[in-house]
C-alpha cells in the first residue's frame, strides 16, 4: 500500500520526521516534487541529518526515489550522497529518467530575478536554488531531463537549443554582461556539457536511473510498502496556495500521482497524512493573518504588523522551536495555528489522518491562541479565500486555550496520549474535531522516540 505525506501549511511542518517515524514498515520512500530547496532535518539514533534532496528514508536504509515531478541538481544530489557515505551510510537512491535537471544557469537566473523583484518589494523569498526557472523550462518544453544526461548527442542538442536563449535573457532582458557574472560558465554550452555528461556517467555506473511509475508499481505489486513524500506545504502549492508566493510544483496529494507515475486510484486507496505544526511558520513573502511578528533582520514579506507586545512571544516560539530555514538559515515568521488554512488543506488532499508536531514548543505559555475563522469584508469565513489579495485582507478571529505546563516529554512519548496535560489534549482534540480527522501522531520533541504514536498507517 501507499502512505502519502503532505505538508498542510507553508512548509517546515516536520514532514521528514514523520517519514522517519513510520519508516520501519516502509520499503521505498519516493519524493514526488520539489528540488533541493526542500530542506528537512531527520534525527536517527542520536544523529542529526540535514537533507535537501535525498529522500528521508535513506537514513534508515530504505530505497529512495526522486520521482518525475522532482527537479534534480546532480551537484547537490551527489554531495549529499557522498556526505552520507562519509558518515557510514550507504544510501540507495534512484532517479526518475523523466525528472528535470537543474542546470547552472537556472540558479543564476533565479538570483537575478529575485534581486530585481526586491527593488519593488515583490520578491517571493526563494532559496535561489533554480527551482522555479527549471520548472519554467519544463513547462516551456525546453528542459533537460535526467534521461538526457545518459545520451551525449541528446544532451548536446538540448543545451545548444536552450543555452543561447538564456544568454539572451541575461543580456537583452536584464541588460547584464554574462562574462561579468560570478559564474559565466553557467552559460557556456561546452562547460555544462562536460560536467553534466559526467553526472550521466555516474548515474549509469551506479545504476541509479529508473522509469519511476513502472518501478513503484512493480514494488507495490510485489507486496512492498511505499511512502510518497511531498516537499514544502499546501499553501505554497502553485495551484492551491497563495499565488504568487508559492513554489513551482504541487505538494498536495494530487502531485503524488503526477509526480511519481502512480495512478490517482493507487494514491487514493492508501493513507494521506497531513503534517501540522502546532503553530504556524513560514519563510518568505506573503500574507499571514495569524502572524505574531518579531522577525529579526529583513525577512521578505515581514511588514512589522506584529511589533510590540507580540514580538517577545514570537521570538520565544522561534527560539524554542528552532525556527530557522534548514536550507537557508533564514529566521521563520511565526504565527498562531490557522484553522481556515488547515480546513483548506484537508479538503484539497483528503487527509485520512494528521500528525501534529512541536506541541512541546508551546508548553509554558499562559495562553495559546488559534485563528478559528477569518473575517473578510464583514463576512465570516471558515476556509481560505481563493486569491492572495483577498487573503491579505482577512482578519483572523482568534480562539483562546489555557496553556499547559512543561513536562518530561520523553516520558509522555513512552506513556502515550493520556500522559499529556489536559489542556494540551483539549488543544489536540479541538484540531481533530474541526478537521474531522484523527491525529495519528503527536510530536513532542525532535527525535523519532519523542512522538506519541496513536495509529500505524501501514
Short mmCIF file of C-alpha atoms in Angstrom, two decimals:
data_model
loop_
_atom_site.label_atom_id
_atom_site.label_comp_id
_atom_site.label_asym_id
_atom_site.label_seq_id
_atom_site.Cartn_x
_atom_site.Cartn_y
_atom_site.Cartn_z
CA UNK A 1 0.00 0.00 0.00
CA UNK A 2 0.98 3.64 -0.07
CA UNK A 3 1.09 6.36 2.55
CA UNK A 4 1.40 9.93 1.28
CA UNK A 5 2.94 12.61 3.49
CA UNK A 6 1.68 16.14 2.76
CA UNK A 7 2.59 19.43 4.39
CA UNK A 8 -0.63 21.15 5.45
CA UNK A 9 0.76 24.65 5.98
CA UNK A 10 3.60 26.67 4.47
CA UNK A 11 6.35 24.08 4.69
CA UNK A 12 8.65 23.36 7.65
CA UNK A 13 5.98 21.25 9.38
CA UNK A 14 8.33 18.36 10.22
CA UNK A 15 7.49 16.00 7.35
CA UNK A 16 10.90 14.33 7.38
CA UNK A 17 10.45 13.30 10.99
CA UNK A 18 7.11 11.65 10.25
CA UNK A 19 8.60 9.80 7.28
CA UNK A 20 11.29 8.57 9.65
CA UNK A 21 8.73 7.73 12.35
CA UNK A 22 6.83 5.29 10.14
CA UNK A 23 9.96 4.12 8.35
CA UNK A 24 10.14 0.65 9.88
CA UNK A 25 7.19 -0.54 7.78
CA UNK A 26 8.37 1.13 4.56
CA UNK A 27 10.35 -0.44 1.75
CA UNK A 28 10.60 2.56 -0.60
CA UNK A 29 10.31 6.31 0.01
CA UNK A 30 9.57 8.40 -3.08
CA UNK A 31 9.78 12.18 -3.32
CA UNK A 32 7.19 13.41 -5.81
CA UNK A 33 8.01 17.11 -6.32
CA UNK A 34 10.39 19.91 -5.42
CA UNK A 35 14.13 20.11 -5.54
CA UNK A 36 17.00 20.98 -3.25
CA UNK A 37 15.05 23.88 -1.80
CA UNK A 38 13.14 21.33 0.29
CA UNK A 39 15.26 21.15 3.42
CA UNK A 40 14.35 18.71 6.16
CA UNK A 41 16.05 17.51 9.31
CA UNK A 42 15.96 13.89 10.49
CA UNK A 43 17.24 12.69 13.87
CA UNK A 44 18.12 8.98 13.85
CA UNK A 45 19.92 7.11 16.64
CA UNK A 46 21.01 10.39 18.16
CA UNK A 47 22.50 11.68 14.91
CA UNK A 48 21.09 14.72 13.10
CA UNK A 49 20.96 14.70 9.32
CA UNK A 50 20.08 17.76 7.25
CA UNK A 51 18.92 16.82 3.76
CA UNK A 52 17.59 18.89 0.90
CA UNK A 53 17.20 16.34 -1.89
CA UNK A 54 17.86 12.76 -0.78
CA UNK A 55 14.57 11.23 0.49
CA UNK A 56 14.40 10.99 4.28
CA UNK A 57 14.09 7.21 4.27
CA UNK A 58 17.67 6.85 3.03
CA UNK A 59 18.84 7.44 6.60
CA UNK A 60 17.01 4.26 7.60
CA UNK A 61 18.41 2.16 4.78
CA UNK A 62 15.29 2.39 2.63
CA UNK A 63 15.31 2.73 -1.14
CA UNK A 64 14.79 6.38 -2.06
CA UNK A 65 13.25 7.50 -5.34
CA UNK A 66 13.24 11.01 -6.78
CA UNK A 67 10.13 10.96 -8.95
CA UNK A 68 9.48 12.57 -12.31
CA UNK A 69 7.80 15.53 -10.57
CA UNK A 70 11.10 16.50 -8.94
CA UNK A 71 13.75 18.81 -10.33
CA UNK A 72 17.20 17.45 -9.59
CA UNK A 73 20.51 19.25 -9.16
CA UNK A 74 23.11 16.47 -9.58
CA UNK A 75 25.70 18.59 -7.77
CA UNK A 76 23.56 18.65 -4.65
CA UNK A 77 22.49 15.04 -5.01
CA UNK A 78 25.98 13.64 -5.18
CA UNK A 79 27.25 15.98 -2.46
CA UNK A 80 24.56 14.63 -0.13
CA UNK A 81 25.14 11.01 -1.11
CA UNK A 82 28.91 11.39 -0.64
CA UNK A 83 28.42 13.07 2.75
CA UNK A 84 26.11 10.28 3.95
CA UNK A 85 28.63 7.70 2.79
CA UNK A 86 31.36 9.50 4.73
CA UNK A 87 29.14 9.19 7.82
CA UNK A 88 28.95 5.44 7.37
CA UNK A 89 25.65 5.14 5.50
CA UNK A 90 25.03 3.54 2.12
CA UNK A 91 22.05 5.36 0.59
CA UNK A 92 20.24 3.60 -2.24
CA UNK A 93 18.79 6.44 -4.34
CA UNK A 94 17.03 6.03 -7.70
CA UNK A 95 16.25 8.92 -10.05
CA UNK A 96 13.36 9.11 -12.48
CA UNK A 97 14.60 9.43 -16.04
CA UNK A 98 11.70 11.84 -16.61
CA UNK A 99 12.78 14.18 -13.79
CA UNK A 100 14.10 17.54 -14.98
CA UNK A 101 17.63 18.72 -14.28
CA UNK A 102 18.56 21.97 -12.57
CA UNK A 103 21.36 23.46 -14.64
CA UNK A 104 23.81 26.17 -13.55
CA UNK A 105 22.05 28.95 -15.46
CA UNK A 106 18.79 28.20 -13.61
CA UNK A 107 20.37 29.17 -10.31
CA UNK A 108 21.90 32.33 -11.76
CA UNK A 109 18.61 33.43 -13.30
CA UNK A 110 16.76 32.68 -10.06
CA UNK A 111 19.06 35.05 -8.20
CA UNK A 112 18.85 37.80 -10.82
CA UNK A 113 15.05 37.79 -10.90
CA UNK A 114 14.67 37.72 -7.13
CA UNK A 115 17.12 40.60 -6.75
CA UNK A 116 15.21 42.68 -9.28
CA UNK A 117 11.89 41.91 -7.56
CA UNK A 118 13.37 43.01 -4.24
CA UNK A 119 13.69 46.53 -5.61
CA UNK A 120 9.88 46.76 -5.64
CA UNK A 121 9.28 44.53 -2.57
CA UNK A 122 7.80 41.84 -4.82
CA UNK A 123 10.33 39.12 -4.02
CA UNK A 124 8.92 35.67 -3.32
CA UNK A 125 11.67 34.72 -0.90
CA UNK A 126 13.02 31.83 -2.97
CA UNK A 127 16.03 29.84 -1.85
CA UNK A 128 17.84 30.83 -5.06
CA UNK A 129 18.36 27.17 -5.98
CA UNK A 130 16.99 27.49 -9.51
CA UNK A 131 13.79 25.56 -8.80
CA UNK A 132 11.33 27.98 -10.43
CA UNK A 133 13.37 28.55 -13.60
CA UNK A 134 13.75 24.78 -14.05
CA UNK A 135 10.01 24.18 -13.78
CA UNK A 136 9.51 27.11 -16.14
CA UNK A 137 11.69 25.40 -18.75
CA UNK A 138 9.85 22.13 -18.13
CA UNK A 139 6.52 23.80 -18.90
CA UNK A 140 8.11 25.57 -21.89
CA UNK A 141 9.27 22.22 -23.33
CA UNK A 142 12.89 23.27 -23.40
CA UNK A 143 14.10 21.44 -20.30
CA UNK A 144 16.83 18.84 -19.89
CA UNK A 145 15.76 15.58 -18.24
CA UNK A 146 17.79 13.06 -16.29
CA UNK A 147 17.48 10.59 -19.16
CA UNK A 148 19.12 13.13 -21.46
CA UNK A 149 22.30 13.01 -19.38
CA UNK A 150 22.72 9.38 -20.43
CA UNK A 151 22.81 10.21 -24.14
CA UNK A 152 25.57 12.66 -25.13
CA UNK A 153 24.06 13.50 -28.50
CA UNK A 154 20.69 14.36 -26.99
CA UNK A 155 22.28 16.31 -24.15
CA UNK A 156 24.38 18.37 -26.57
CA UNK A 157 21.33 19.08 -28.75
CA UNK A 158 19.24 20.20 -25.76
CA UNK A 159 21.95 22.51 -24.46
CA UNK A 160 22.67 24.08 -27.83
CA UNK A 161 18.99 24.96 -28.07
CA UNK A 162 18.41 26.37 -24.59
CA UNK A 163 21.68 27.99 -23.50
CA UNK A 164 21.71 30.74 -26.19
CA UNK A 165 18.16 31.64 -25.13
CA UNK A 166 19.29 32.03 -21.54
CA UNK A 167 22.27 34.17 -22.54
CA UNK A 168 19.88 36.40 -24.48
CA UNK A 169 17.62 36.75 -21.43
CA UNK A 170 20.55 37.91 -19.32
CA UNK A 171 21.91 40.30 -21.91
CA UNK A 172 18.78 41.62 -23.65
CA UNK A 173 16.15 41.46 -20.90
CA UNK A 174 18.20 42.08 -17.78
CA UNK A 175 20.85 44.17 -19.56
CA UNK A 176 23.74 42.33 -17.91
CA UNK A 177 27.04 41.09 -19.30
CA UNK A 178 27.25 37.29 -18.94
CA UNK A 179 31.06 37.43 -18.78
CA UNK A 180 30.90 39.70 -15.74
CA UNK A 181 28.62 37.40 -13.73
CA UNK A 182 30.02 35.41 -10.81
CA UNK A 183 29.60 32.19 -12.83
CA UNK A 184 29.96 32.93 -16.56
CA UNK A 185 30.44 29.18 -17.23
CA UNK A 186 26.78 28.78 -16.30
CA UNK A 187 26.04 29.97 -19.84
CA UNK A 188 28.78 28.00 -21.64
CA UNK A 189 27.48 25.01 -23.59
CA UNK A 190 30.80 23.13 -23.54
CA UNK A 191 31.35 23.59 -19.79
CA UNK A 192 27.82 22.48 -18.92
CA UNK A 193 28.02 19.53 -21.31
CA UNK A 194 31.26 18.20 -19.85
CA UNK A 195 30.10 18.47 -16.24
CA UNK A 196 26.63 17.06 -16.71
CA UNK A 197 27.67 14.29 -19.09
CA UNK A 198 29.95 13.16 -16.26
CA UNK A 199 26.98 13.12 -13.92
CA UNK A 200 25.21 10.95 -16.50
CA UNK A 201 28.12 8.52 -16.49
CA UNK A 202 27.88 8.24 -12.70
CA UNK A 203 24.13 7.63 -12.93
CA UNK A 204 24.85 4.82 -15.37
CA UNK A 205 27.77 3.36 -13.44
CA UNK A 206 25.74 3.19 -10.23
CA UNK A 207 22.53 2.06 -11.99
CA UNK A 208 20.56 4.92 -10.45
CA UNK A 209 18.00 5.84 -13.11
CA UNK A 210 14.55 4.27 -13.34
CA UNK A 211 11.18 4.63 -15.01
CA UNK A 212 9.63 5.81 -11.74
CA UNK A 213 6.00 4.83 -12.38
CA UNK A 214 6.92 1.34 -13.53
CA UNK A 215 9.45 0.88 -10.72
CA UNK A 216 7.00 1.93 -7.99
CA UNK A 217 4.11 -0.06 -9.47
CA UNK A 218 6.25 -3.19 -9.54
CA UNK A 219 7.28 -2.53 -5.95
CA UNK A 220 3.64 -2.34 -4.85
CA UNK A 221 2.70 -5.43 -6.91
CA UNK A 222 5.40 -7.34 -5.01
CA UNK A 223 3.60 -6.51 -1.76
CA UNK A 224 6.03 -3.87 -0.58
CA UNK A 225 5.04 -0.62 1.15
CA UNK A 226 5.73 2.74 -0.49
CA UNK A 227 5.74 6.11 1.21
CA UNK A 228 5.23 9.15 -1.02
CA UNK A 229 6.94 12.23 0.39
CA UNK A 230 5.96 15.75 -0.54
CA UNK A 231 8.15 18.80 -0.08
CA UNK A 232 7.05 22.26 1.09
CA UNK A 233 3.37 22.65 2.04
CA UNK A 234 -0.14 23.05 0.67
CA UNK A 235 -0.27 26.84 0.98
CA UNK A 236 2.69 27.20 -1.35
CA UNK A 237 1.26 24.75 -3.90
CA UNK A 238 1.32 26.52 -7.27
CA UNK A 239 -2.38 25.78 -7.87
CA UNK A 240 -3.83 25.72 -4.36
CA UNK A 241 -1.56 28.11 -2.48
CA UNK A 242 -1.23 31.86 -2.04
CA UNK A 243 -0.03 32.64 -5.58
CA UNK A 244 2.40 34.16 -6.49
CA UNK A 245 4.14 33.47 -3.15
CA UNK A 246 4.34 29.79 -3.97
CA UNK A 247 6.68 27.07 -5.10
CA UNK A 248 6.56 25.86 -8.72
CA UNK A 249 5.06 22.41 -8.18
CA UNK A 250 2.22 20.59 -6.40
CA UNK A 251 2.99 19.48 -2.82
CA UNK A 252 -0.64 18.38 -2.40
CA UNK A 253 -1.75 14.74 -2.67
CA UNK A 254 -2.64 15.16 -6.35
CA UNK A 255 1.02 15.86 -7.01
CA UNK A 256 1.86 12.42 -5.61
CA UNK A 257 0.16 10.81 -8.61
CA UNK A 258 1.51 13.06 -11.34
CA UNK A 259 4.94 13.26 -9.72
CA UNK A 260 5.51 9.51 -9.48
CA UNK A 261 3.56 7.91 -12.32
CA UNK A 262 1.26 6.04 -9.92
CA UNK A 263 -2.44 6.38 -10.65
CA UNK A 264 -4.75 8.58 -8.53
CA UNK A 265 -6.56 5.37 -7.52
CA UNK A 266 -3.38 3.92 -6.05
CA UNK A 267 -2.67 7.08 -4.08
CA UNK A 268 -6.30 7.45 -3.03
CA UNK A 269 -6.59 3.85 -1.84
CA UNK A 270 -3.76 4.48 0.62
CA UNK A 271 -3.46 6.80 3.58
CA UNK A 272 -2.86 10.53 3.16
CA UNK A 273 -1.37 12.10 6.28
CA UNK A 274 -1.33 15.88 6.68
CA UNK A 275 1.55 17.21 8.75
CA UNK A 276 0.57 20.07 11.06
CA UNK A 277 2.89 22.20 13.15
CA UNK A 278 1.15 23.16 16.42
CA UNK A 279 1.65 26.81 15.47
CA UNK A 280 2.48 28.43 12.14
CA UNK A 281 5.70 29.47 10.44
CA UNK A 282 6.86 30.49 7.03
CA UNK A 283 9.98 31.70 5.27
CA UNK A 284 9.39 34.26 2.57
CA UNK A 285 6.79 36.74 1.49
CA UNK A 286 3.01 36.63 1.53
CA UNK A 287 0.11 37.22 3.91
CA UNK A 288 -0.06 35.55 7.32
CA UNK A 289 -3.28 36.54 9.12
CA UNK A 290 -2.27 34.99 12.46
CA UNK A 291 1.29 36.40 12.38
CA UNK A 292 2.79 37.48 15.69
CA UNK A 293 5.75 39.40 14.23
CA UNK A 294 9.13 39.88 15.80
CA UNK A 295 11.23 38.64 12.87
CA UNK A 296 14.86 39.66 13.13
CA UNK A 297 16.60 41.04 10.08
CA UNK A 298 14.97 41.84 6.77
CA UNK A 299 12.96 38.69 6.07
CA UNK A 300 10.99 39.26 2.82
CA UNK A 301 7.33 39.97 3.39
CA UNK A 302 7.58 40.94 7.03
CA UNK A 303 5.62 44.16 7.45
CA UNK A 304 6.12 44.77 11.19
CA UNK A 305 2.44 44.16 11.85
CA UNK A 306 3.35 42.12 14.92
CA UNK A 307 5.73 44.54 16.60
CA UNK A 308 5.08 45.44 20.23
CA UNK A 309 3.57 43.05 22.75
CA UNK A 310 3.74 40.05 20.38
CA UNK A 311 7.38 40.47 19.39
CA UNK A 312 8.74 38.83 22.52
CA UNK A 313 6.29 35.95 22.19
CA UNK A 314 7.18 35.36 18.54
CA UNK A 315 10.88 35.35 19.29
CA UNK A 316 10.32 32.95 22.20
CA UNK A 317 8.48 30.45 19.97
CA UNK A 318 11.09 30.87 17.23
CA UNK A 319 13.95 30.08 19.58
CA UNK A 320 12.18 27.22 21.38
CA UNK A 321 11.20 25.64 18.07
CA UNK A 322 14.49 26.32 16.26
CA UNK A 323 12.54 28.10 13.56
CA UNK A 324 15.27 28.82 11.05
CA UNK A 325 15.26 27.52 7.47
CA UNK A 326 17.07 24.17 7.02
CA UNK A 327 18.46 25.22 3.64
CA UNK A 328 18.86 28.97 4.07
CA UNK A 329 19.16 29.54 7.83
CA UNK A 330 16.67 32.40 7.49
CA UNK A 331 14.51 33.17 10.54
CA UNK A 332 10.96 31.98 10.01
CA UNK A 333 7.97 34.20 10.53
CA UNK A 334 5.78 32.95 13.37
CA UNK A 335 2.03 32.94 13.91
CA UNK A 336 -0.70 31.12 15.77
CA UNK A 337 -2.20 27.99 14.23
CA UNK A 338 -4.54 28.89 11.35
CA UNK A 339 -7.62 26.66 11.10
CA UNK A 340 -9.03 28.15 7.86
CA UNK A 341 -5.71 27.18 6.29
CA UNK A 342 -5.94 23.64 7.66
CA UNK A 343 -9.55 23.20 6.55
CA UNK A 344 -8.48 24.20 3.03
CA UNK A 345 -5.56 21.76 3.08
CA UNK A 346 -7.68 18.90 4.40
CA UNK A 347 -10.21 19.38 1.60
CA UNK A 348 -7.59 19.65 -1.15
CA UNK A 349 -5.70 16.48 -0.23
CA UNK A 350 -8.32 14.42 1.60
CA UNK A 351 -6.33 13.71 4.75
CA UNK A 352 -7.16 10.39 6.35
CA UNK A 353 -5.07 11.36 9.37
CA UNK A 354 -2.89 14.17 10.65
CA UNK A 355 0.35 14.37 12.59
CA UNK A 356 0.69 17.33 14.96
CA UNK A 357 4.30 18.35 15.57
CA UNK A 358 6.03 20.72 18.04
CA UNK A 359 3.29 20.54 20.67
CA UNK A 360 6.03 20.80 23.30
CA UNK A 361 7.23 24.17 21.96
CA UNK A 362 4.05 25.88 23.22
CA UNK A 363 4.42 24.47 26.75
CA UNK A 364 4.81 27.08 29.47
CA UNK A 365 2.68 29.74 27.80
CA UNK A 366 -0.20 31.08 29.88
CA UNK A 367 -2.42 31.22 26.83
CA UNK A 368 -2.35 29.62 23.39
CA UNK A 369 -4.42 31.07 20.56
CA UNK A 370 -5.72 29.73 17.28
CA UNK A 371 -7.07 31.51 14.23
CA UNK A 372 -10.52 29.84 14.29
CA UNK A 373 -12.09 31.70 11.34
CA UNK A 374 -11.48 34.82 9.23
CA UNK A 375 -13.50 37.95 8.70
CA UNK A 376 -13.36 39.31 5.15
CA UNK A 377 -15.38 42.39 4.24
CA UNK A 378 -17.76 41.73 7.11
CA UNK A 379 -18.29 38.05 6.28
CA UNK A 380 -17.02 35.19 8.46
CA UNK A 381 -15.05 32.56 6.51
CA UNK A 382 -14.22 29.05 7.70
CA UNK A 383 -11.67 28.44 4.92
CA UNK A 384 -9.16 30.40 2.87
CA UNK A 385 -10.39 32.63 0.03
CA UNK A 386 -9.21 31.88 -3.49
CA UNK A 387 -6.93 34.87 -4.09
CA UNK A 388 -3.95 36.14 -2.17
CA UNK A 389 -5.29 39.68 -2.35
CA UNK A 390 -8.43 38.55 -0.51
CA UNK A 391 -6.40 36.53 1.98
CA UNK A 392 -4.29 39.57 2.77
CA UNK A 393 -7.45 41.44 3.79
CA UNK A 394 -8.61 38.66 6.11
CA UNK A 395 -8.63 39.32 9.83
CA UNK A 396 -8.15 36.25 11.99
CA UNK A 397 -10.79 35.58 14.65
CA UNK A 398 -8.77 34.11 17.50
CA UNK A 399 -9.89 31.39 19.88
CA UNK A 400 -8.01 31.11 23.20
CA UNK A 401 -6.91 28.00 25.06
CA UNK A 402 -5.43 27.76 28.52
CA UNK A 403 -1.75 26.88 28.31
CA UNK A 404 -0.12 23.71 29.56
CA UNK A 405 2.99 23.16 31.67
CA UNK A 406 6.36 21.79 30.75
CA UNK A 407 6.56 18.07 31.46
CA UNK A 408 9.04 15.31 30.76
CA UNK A 409 8.16 14.94 27.10
CA UNK A 410 10.26 11.80 26.64
CA UNK A 411 8.21 10.11 29.38
CA UNK A 412 4.99 11.30 27.74
CA UNK A 413 6.09 9.80 24.43
CA UNK A 414 6.72 6.47 26.20
CA UNK A 415 3.50 6.51 28.19
CA UNK A 416 1.20 7.67 25.40
CA UNK A 417 -1.54 10.19 24.81
CA UNK A 418 -3.03 10.03 28.32
CA UNK A 419 0.25 11.38 29.72
CA UNK A 420 -0.29 14.74 28.03
CA UNK A 421 -1.53 17.65 30.17
CA UNK A 422 -5.30 18.03 29.98
CA UNK A 423 -5.09 21.44 28.28
CA UNK A 424 -2.73 20.04 25.63
CA UNK A 425 -5.20 17.23 24.96
CA UNK A 426 -8.00 19.78 24.65
CA UNK A 427 -5.93 21.61 22.02
CA UNK A 428 -5.28 18.41 20.04
CA UNK A 429 -8.93 17.35 20.21
CA UNK A 430 -10.08 20.76 19.01
CA UNK A 431 -7.91 20.38 15.89
CA UNK A 432 -9.18 16.84 15.28
CA UNK A 433 -12.79 17.95 15.67
CA UNK A 434 -12.50 20.98 13.38
CA UNK A 435 -10.82 18.94 10.62
CA UNK A 436 -12.89 15.82 11.25
CA UNK A 437 -9.61 13.92 11.04
CA UNK A 438 -7.84 11.88 13.73
CA UNK A 439 -4.34 12.70 14.94
CA UNK A 440 -2.25 9.65 14.11
CA UNK A 441 0.86 11.05 15.79
CA UNK A 442 1.81 13.91 18.11
CA UNK A 443 5.38 15.18 18.06
CA UNK A 444 6.71 16.32 21.45
CA UNK A 445 10.41 16.56 20.59
CA UNK A 446 12.84 16.34 17.65
CA UNK A 447 13.70 12.64 17.85
CA UNK A 448 11.72 9.71 16.49
CA UNK A 449 11.32 8.43 20.06
CA UNK A 450 9.76 11.73 21.10
CA UNK A 451 6.49 11.18 19.29
CA UNK A 452 3.24 9.81 20.63
CA UNK A 453 2.07 7.28 18.04
CA UNK A 454 -1.67 6.61 18.09
CA UNK A 455 -2.05 4.96 14.68
CA UNK A 456 0.28 2.97 12.43
CA UNK A 457 -0.93 3.69 8.87
CA UNK A 458 0.65 0.58 7.36
#
